[in-house]
Each structure stands twice: as C-alpha cells, then as structure tokens.
Amino acid sequence: MVNTRRMLVTAVETLDEEKVIRLVKMGLNKGISPLDLIEDVHQGMKRVGVLYERENYYIADLIMASLIFQRVLTLIPITKESASEQKPQVIIGTVKHDIHDIGKNIIKGLLRSRGIGVIDLGVDVPPDVFVDAVQETGAKILGLSGLLTSSYEVMREIIDTLNKSNLRSRVQVMIGGMVNEDVKEYVGADYWVDDCAYGVEVCRHILNIDVNSCSNTMVGVV
Ligand code: B12
C-alpha cells in the first residue's frame, strides 16, 4: 500500500497520466482511502509546482497536472448529493486575481457530501462579494482559497472589511491553499488548512456536528 502511494506521488510529479490513473484504481481496489489518494495526488502537484519554480516545467505542465487531477476526481466522486436544499453554512471561493480552484472544489464536494450546505462563489472573487454573501446568508463559516502569494493581501482585505462591517464575530474564517500559520496570523483568519480531511473536520467542529453522526462515507466509492 505504501508503495502504491509513493508511486502515485511520483507518477503525478512526472505527469504520467496513465500511470496515475492505474495507481488510483489500484489504490481504490486495495482499499486505500479516497482521501489519502487525493492527498497523494496533492503532494505530487506540489512537486510539479517546485519543478515549475525551478524552470524544469512550464505553464503547459501546470495545466497538464490540473487535467490529471480532474481525471482522478472522476474516479473518486466526492459529491454524492446535491446541496441545493441544504441551508448554506459555508461560503467558499477563490480570492480575487487567483483562479486555482481544484482544492476549493474538493472541499466543497466533501462538505456537501456530508450534508453541509455550501455556497461556492467561484474564482477571482472580489472582497465585497464575500462580505455581502456573509451578510446575506448568515453562514457561520467563510472559506477562502488562495494559491498565489498575492492572495494573502486579498484575504487580509476581506477580513478587514468584515471587521469594519461588524460581521467578523458572526463568522469563522478558514483559509486554504498555499497557506500556513504565519499567513493565518497575517491575514487574521481563524484556521488554516492544507489537507481536505482536516478541513472537513474543522467545519464539523465549528458547526458542532457530532463526529459520530458522519461515518466515513463521504466519498461515493468508500
Ligand atoms: C495546477 C496549478 C495551476 C493550474 C490551476 C488549474 C485550476 N483549475 O485550479 C493553472 C495552470 C491554471 C495555474 C495557473 C497559474 N499558476 Co499555478 N499551480 C498549480 C499547481 C501545480 C497545483 C495546484 C493544485 O491544484 N493543487 C492540488 C490541490 C488539491 O491543492 P490545493 O489547492 O492546495 O488544495 C488543498 C488544500 O490546500 C485545501 N484547500 C484548498 N483551498 C481550500 C479552501 C478552503 C476553505 C479549505 C478549508 C481548504 C482548502 O484542500 C485541498 C485538498 O487537500 C501549484 C503548485 C502547488 N504547490 O500547489 C501551482 C502554483 C500555485 N501556481 C503558481 C503560479 C505562479 C501560477 C501562474 C501565475 C502561472 C503563470 N505564469 O501564469 C498562474 C496564475 C493564474 C491565476 N491568476 O490564478 C505558483 C504560485 C507561486 C506564488 N508564490 O504565488 C505555484 C505554487 C507553482 C510554483 N511553485 O511556482 N496553476
């Protein structure tokens, strides 16, 4: 199992699409958790990012990596029910100037599949759109996704605006993407997440959902 997972990370890193698909199918057959497989692909994507930074890879390779991830997600259906009838408890979006949305979409799918209502504002979302959505829906969680360094400033601006609008105490702010504790402190968020399973746990904790009421069946194929 460990071997399959290690090989999966490398197959993503080397952009070997067919091998990635084979390993994901093999992993699912062996009973490896879909969330673990998603995290392996995620780790592989980080390596792709490093190779891009070192100029071994080009933008076309980033695009290829995202296409591979999208294909993997078709093997791992993470949304098993529509959220349309669910009361929105989480507002989510990728912040202004940033169009990375794979991680955001995974979190959205996982939350919805656990019966948590999510409004997805999309990508490149201006600060006031987030703030208006918090105001209008009364959602308890605001999830901001950002993978660019420039996204930190936008996240900070959103939280500043929430403060100025007296909405900050009404909502818990989670940031995800290329973030860490320092970014969380800088922007003034409540939580930072770079692992989808942990993100779901944090949301359930905030919403006070009994952990035992949601067995580990969020992914259709588990
Ligand atoms: C794929 C990719 C792309 C794709 C994105 C396709 C898409 N639809 O998203 C494309 C090709 C479009 C792209 C474009 C660019 N990219 Co790009 N891209 C990546 C890459 C390789 C992978 C990102 C990814 O999808 N990872 C997989 C997902 C699952 O991971 P994730 O988003 O982190 O999500 C996980 C967690 O963070 C968390 N999460 C995410 N969001 C949220 C939100 C909430 C609320 C919660 C709770 C959790 C959560 O859950 C997820 C699952 O665990 C990264 C490398 C890296 N280190 O990540 C570079 C990277 C982010 N890109 C980078 C760059 C530079 C660019 C471009 C500027 C390139 C260019 N010259 O044009 C453009 C920018 C476009 C823009 N304006 O946004 C840099 C950013 C560097 C920086 N310091 O700012 C990176 C880090 C690569 C690098 N090392 O240089 N990119």
PDB file of C-alpha atoms and ligand atoms in Angstrom, residues 38-39 42 45-46 48-50 52-53 59 62-63 65-66 69-70 92 97-104 106-107 143-150 174-178 193-196 199, ligand 1:
ATOM      1  CA  ILE A  38      -6.375  12.702  -3.078  1.00  0.00           C
ATOM      2  CA  GLU A  39      -3.657  13.810  -0.674  1.00  0.00           C
ATOM      3  CA  HIS A  42      -1.950  16.781  -3.943  1.00  0.00           C
ATOM      4  CA  MET A  45       1.088  18.532  -7.553  1.00  0.00           C
ATOM      5  CA  LYS A  46       3.259  20.353  -5.018  1.00  0.00           C
ATOM      6  CA  VAL A  48       5.088  19.806 -10.011  1.00  0.00           C
ATOM      7  CA  GLY A  49       4.940  23.345  -8.578  1.00  0.00           C
ATOM      8  CA  VAL A  50       8.529  23.090  -7.355  1.00  0.00           C
ATOM      9  CA  TYR A  52       7.856  24.828 -12.348  1.00  0.00           C
ATOM     10  CA  GLU A  53       9.560  27.214  -9.932  1.00  0.00           C
ATOM     11  CA  ILE A  59       2.873  26.548 -17.674  1.00  0.00           C
ATOM     12  CA  LEU A  62       0.843  23.019 -14.676  1.00  0.00           C
ATOM     13  CA  ILE A  63      -2.145  22.730 -16.990  1.00  0.00           C
ATOM     14  CA  ALA A  65      -1.128  18.455 -13.832  1.00  0.00           C
ATOM     15  CA  SER A  66      -4.531  20.027 -13.300  1.00  0.00           C
ATOM     16  CA  PHE A  69      -6.147  15.792 -11.132  1.00  0.00           C
ATOM     17  CA  GLN A  70      -9.532  16.452 -12.735  1.00  0.00           C
ATOM     18  CA  ILE A  92     -16.390  29.361  -0.191  1.00  0.00           C
ATOM     19  CA  HIS A  97      -6.785  37.547  -9.017  1.00  0.00           C
ATOM     20  CA  ASP A  98      -6.490  33.819  -8.271  1.00  0.00           C
ATOM     21  CA  ILE A  99      -8.114  31.171 -10.463  1.00  0.00           C
ATOM     22  CA  HIS A 100      -6.814  27.981  -8.791  1.00  0.00           C
ATOM     23  CA  ASP A 101      -9.903  26.005  -7.884  1.00  0.00           C
ATOM     24  CA  ILE A 102      -9.142  22.293  -7.668  1.00  0.00           C
ATOM     25  CA  GLY A 103      -8.655  22.291  -3.883  1.00  0.00           C
ATOM     26  CA  LYS A 104     -11.657  24.529  -3.327  1.00  0.00           C
ATOM     27  CA  ILE A 106     -12.655  19.176  -3.463  1.00  0.00           C
ATOM     28  CA  ILE A 107     -13.511  20.779  -0.125  1.00  0.00           C
ATOM     29  CA  GLY A 143     -13.657  29.576   3.397  1.00  0.00           C
ATOM     30  CA  LEU A 144     -11.091  31.485   1.378  1.00  0.00           C
ATOM     31  CA  SER A 145      -8.899  29.667  -1.084  1.00  0.00           C
ATOM     32  CA  GLY A 146      -5.675  31.153  -2.428  1.00  0.00           C
ATOM     33  CA  LEU A 147      -2.569  29.657  -4.002  1.00  0.00           C
ATOM     34  CA  LEU A 148      -0.731  32.800  -5.005  1.00  0.00           C
ATOM     35  CA  THR A 149       1.388  34.858  -2.651  1.00  0.00           C
ATOM     36  CA  SER A 150      -0.633  37.864  -3.769  1.00  0.00           C
ATOM     37  CA  MET A 174     -10.814  29.345   7.235  1.00  0.00           C
ATOM     38  CA  ILE A 175      -8.102  29.800   4.672  1.00  0.00           C
ATOM     39  CA  GLY A 176      -6.823  27.058   2.364  1.00  0.00           C
ATOM     40  CA  GLY A 177      -4.343  26.602  -0.466  1.00  0.00           C
ATOM     41  CA  MET A 178      -0.741  27.787  -0.156  1.00  0.00           C
ATOM     42  CA  VAL A 193      -5.984  24.144   6.158  1.00  0.00           C
ATOM     43  CA  ASP A 194      -3.900  22.419   3.516  1.00  0.00           C
ATOM     44  CA  ASP A 195      -5.445  18.979   3.875  1.00  0.00           C
ATOM     45  CA  CYS A 196      -9.010  18.317   2.807  1.00  0.00           C
ATOM     46  CA  GLY A 199     -10.755  20.985   6.544  1.00  0.00           C
TER      47      GLY A 199
HETATM   48  C1  B12 B   1      -2.421  23.220 -11.174  1.00  0.00           C
HETATM   49  C2  B12 B   1      -1.777  24.576 -10.994  1.00  0.00           C
HETATM   50  C3  B12 B   1      -2.207  25.594 -11.845  1.00  0.00           C
HETATM   51  C4  B12 B   1      -3.396  25.450 -12.789  1.00  0.00           C
HETATM   52  C5  B12 B   1      -4.681  25.639 -11.953  1.00  0.00           C
HETATM   53  C6  B12 B   1      -5.900  24.922 -12.549  1.00  0.00           C
HETATM   54  C7  B12 B   1      -7.092  25.025 -11.638  1.00  0.00           C
HETATM   55  N1  B12 B   1      -8.254  24.905 -12.236  1.00  0.00           N
HETATM   56  O1  B12 B   1      -7.005  25.202 -10.434  1.00  0.00           O
HETATM   57  C8  B12 B   1      -3.128  26.620 -13.787  1.00  0.00           C
HETATM   58  C9  B12 B   1      -2.322  26.087 -14.951  1.00  0.00           C
HETATM   59  C10 B12 B   1      -4.353  27.357 -14.329  1.00  0.00           C
HETATM   60  C11 B12 B   1      -2.219  27.536 -12.957  1.00  0.00           C
HETATM   61  C12 B12 B   1      -2.026  28.863 -13.252  1.00  0.00           C
HETATM   62  C13 B12 B   1      -1.078  29.663 -12.598  1.00  0.00           C
HETATM   63  N2  B12 B   1      -0.262  29.284 -11.626  1.00  0.00           N
HETATM   64 CO1  B12 B   1      -0.430  27.612 -10.679  1.00  0.00          CO
HETATM   65  N3  B12 B   1      -0.188  25.963  -9.885  1.00  0.00           N
HETATM   66  C14 B12 B   1      -0.767  24.787  -9.987  1.00  0.00           C
HETATM   67  C15 B12 B   1      -0.156  23.745  -9.029  1.00  0.00           C
HETATM   68  C16 B12 B   1       0.863  22.894  -9.812  1.00  0.00           C
HETATM   69  C17 B12 B   1      -1.129  22.810  -8.344  1.00  0.00           C
HETATM   70  C18 B12 B   1      -2.302  23.488  -7.610  1.00  0.00           C
HETATM   71  C19 B12 B   1      -3.334  22.468  -7.256  1.00  0.00           C
HETATM   72  O2  B12 B   1      -4.375  22.360  -7.881  1.00  0.00           O
HETATM   73  N4  B12 B   1      -3.036  21.612  -6.258  1.00  0.00           N
HETATM   74  C20 B12 B   1      -3.914  20.498  -5.855  1.00  0.00           C
HETATM   75  C21 B12 B   1      -4.984  20.992  -4.873  1.00  0.00           C
HETATM   76  C22 B12 B   1      -5.851  19.834  -4.407  1.00  0.00           C
HETATM   77  O3  B12 B   1      -4.290  21.521  -3.774  1.00  0.00           O
HETATM   78  P1  B12 B   1      -4.743  22.870  -3.031  1.00  0.00           P
HETATM   79  O4  B12 B   1      -5.336  23.820  -3.955  1.00  0.00           O
HETATM   80  O5  B12 B   1      -3.619  23.290  -2.172  1.00  0.00           O
HETATM   81  O6  B12 B   1      -5.948  22.352  -2.121  1.00  0.00           O
HETATM   82  C23 B12 B   1      -5.822  21.522  -0.985  1.00  0.00           C
HETATM   83  C24 B12 B   1      -5.675  22.300   0.323  1.00  0.00           C
HETATM   84  O7  B12 B   1      -4.901  23.445   0.208  1.00  0.00           O
HETATM   85  C25 B12 B   1      -7.071  22.554   0.757  1.00  0.00           C
HETATM   86  N5  B12 B   1      -7.765  23.779   0.268  1.00  0.00           N
HETATM   87  C26 B12 B   1      -7.625  24.490  -0.847  1.00  0.00           C
HETATM   88  N6  B12 B   1      -8.474  25.520  -0.861  1.00  0.00           N
HETATM   89  C27 B12 B   1      -9.187  25.471   0.266  1.00  0.00           C
HETATM   90  C28 B12 B   1     -10.184  26.287   0.773  1.00  0.00           C
HETATM   91  C29 B12 B   1     -10.735  26.010   1.994  1.00  0.00           C
HETATM   92  C30 B12 B   1     -11.803  26.872   2.525  1.00  0.00           C
HETATM   93  C31 B12 B   1     -10.271  24.899   2.749  1.00  0.00           C
HETATM   94  C32 B12 B   1     -10.846  24.578   4.057  1.00  0.00           C
HETATM   95  C33 B12 B   1      -9.258  24.082   2.248  1.00  0.00           C
HETATM   96  C34 B12 B   1      -8.736  24.362   1.015  1.00  0.00           C
HETATM   97  O8  B12 B   1      -7.775  21.416   0.284  1.00  0.00           O
HETATM   98  C35 B12 B   1      -7.162  20.845  -0.856  1.00  0.00           C
HETATM   99  C36 B12 B   1      -7.092  19.362  -0.703  1.00  0.00           C
HETATM  100  O9  B12 B   1      -6.240  18.969   0.333  1.00  0.00           O
HETATM  101  C37 B12 B   1       0.530  24.687  -7.977  1.00  0.00           C
HETATM  102  C38 B12 B   1       1.683  24.068  -7.193  1.00  0.00           C
HETATM  103  C39 B12 B   1       1.347  23.894  -5.713  1.00  0.00           C
HETATM  104  N7  B12 B   1       2.325  23.936  -4.877  1.00  0.00           N
HETATM  105  O10 B12 B   1       0.237  23.781  -5.310  1.00  0.00           O
HETATM  106  C40 B12 B   1       0.915  25.876  -8.870  1.00  0.00           C
HETATM  107  C41 B12 B   1       1.105  27.306  -8.280  1.00  0.00           C
HETATM  108  C42 B12 B   1       0.061  27.575  -7.228  1.00  0.00           C
HETATM  109  N8  B12 B   1       0.891  28.179  -9.430  1.00  0.00           N
HETATM  110  C43 B12 B   1       1.709  29.141  -9.457  1.00  0.00           C
HETATM  111  C44 B12 B   1       1.734  30.142 -10.477  1.00  0.00           C
HETATM  112  C45 B12 B   1       2.905  31.108 -10.433  1.00  0.00           C
HETATM  113  C46 B12 B   1       0.750  30.210 -11.459  1.00  0.00           C
HETATM  114  C47 B12 B   1       0.609  31.275 -12.551  1.00  0.00           C
HETATM  115  C48 B12 B   1       0.921  32.732 -12.107  1.00  0.00           C
HETATM  116  C49 B12 B   1       1.498  30.847 -13.731  1.00  0.00           C
HETATM  117  C50 B12 B   1       1.566  31.817 -14.877  1.00  0.00           C
HETATM  118  N9  B12 B   1       2.784  32.258 -15.171  1.00  0.00           N
HETATM  119  O11 B12 B   1       0.582  32.172 -15.479  1.00  0.00           O
HETATM  120  C51 B12 B   1      -0.877  31.107 -12.959  1.00  0.00           C
HETATM  121  C52 B12 B   1      -1.788  32.001 -12.102  1.00  0.00           C
HETATM  122  C53 B12 B   1      -3.194  32.052 -12.587  1.00  0.00           C
HETATM  123  C54 B12 B   1      -4.062  32.821 -11.598  1.00  0.00           C
HETATM  124  N10 B12 B   1      -4.287  34.105 -11.844  1.00  0.00           N
HETATM  125  O12 B12 B   1      -4.512  32.255 -10.626  1.00  0.00           O
HETATM  126  C55 B12 B   1       2.657  29.159  -8.273  1.00  0.00           C
HETATM  127  C56 B12 B   1       2.286  30.239  -7.239  1.00  0.00           C
HETATM  128  C57 B12 B   1       3.549  30.872  -6.693  1.00  0.00           C
HETATM  129  C58 B12 B   1       3.302  32.038  -5.786  1.00  0.00           C
HETATM  130  N11 B12 B   1       4.177  32.119  -4.803  1.00  0.00           N
HETATM  131  O13 B12 B   1       2.433  32.842  -5.928  1.00  0.00           O
HETATM  132  C59 B12 B   1       2.556  27.661  -7.778  1.00  0.00           C
HETATM  133  C60 B12 B   1       2.768  27.477  -6.269  1.00  0.00           C
HETATM  134  C61 B12 B   1       3.660  26.892  -8.559  1.00  0.00           C
HETATM  135  C62 B12 B   1       5.043  27.315  -8.140  1.00  0.00           C
HETATM  136  N12 B12 B   1       5.638  26.657  -7.170  1.00  0.00           N
HETATM  137  O14 B12 B   1       5.584  28.239  -8.698  1.00  0.00           O
HETATM  138  N13 B12 B   1      -1.672  26.868 -11.936  1.00  0.00           N
END
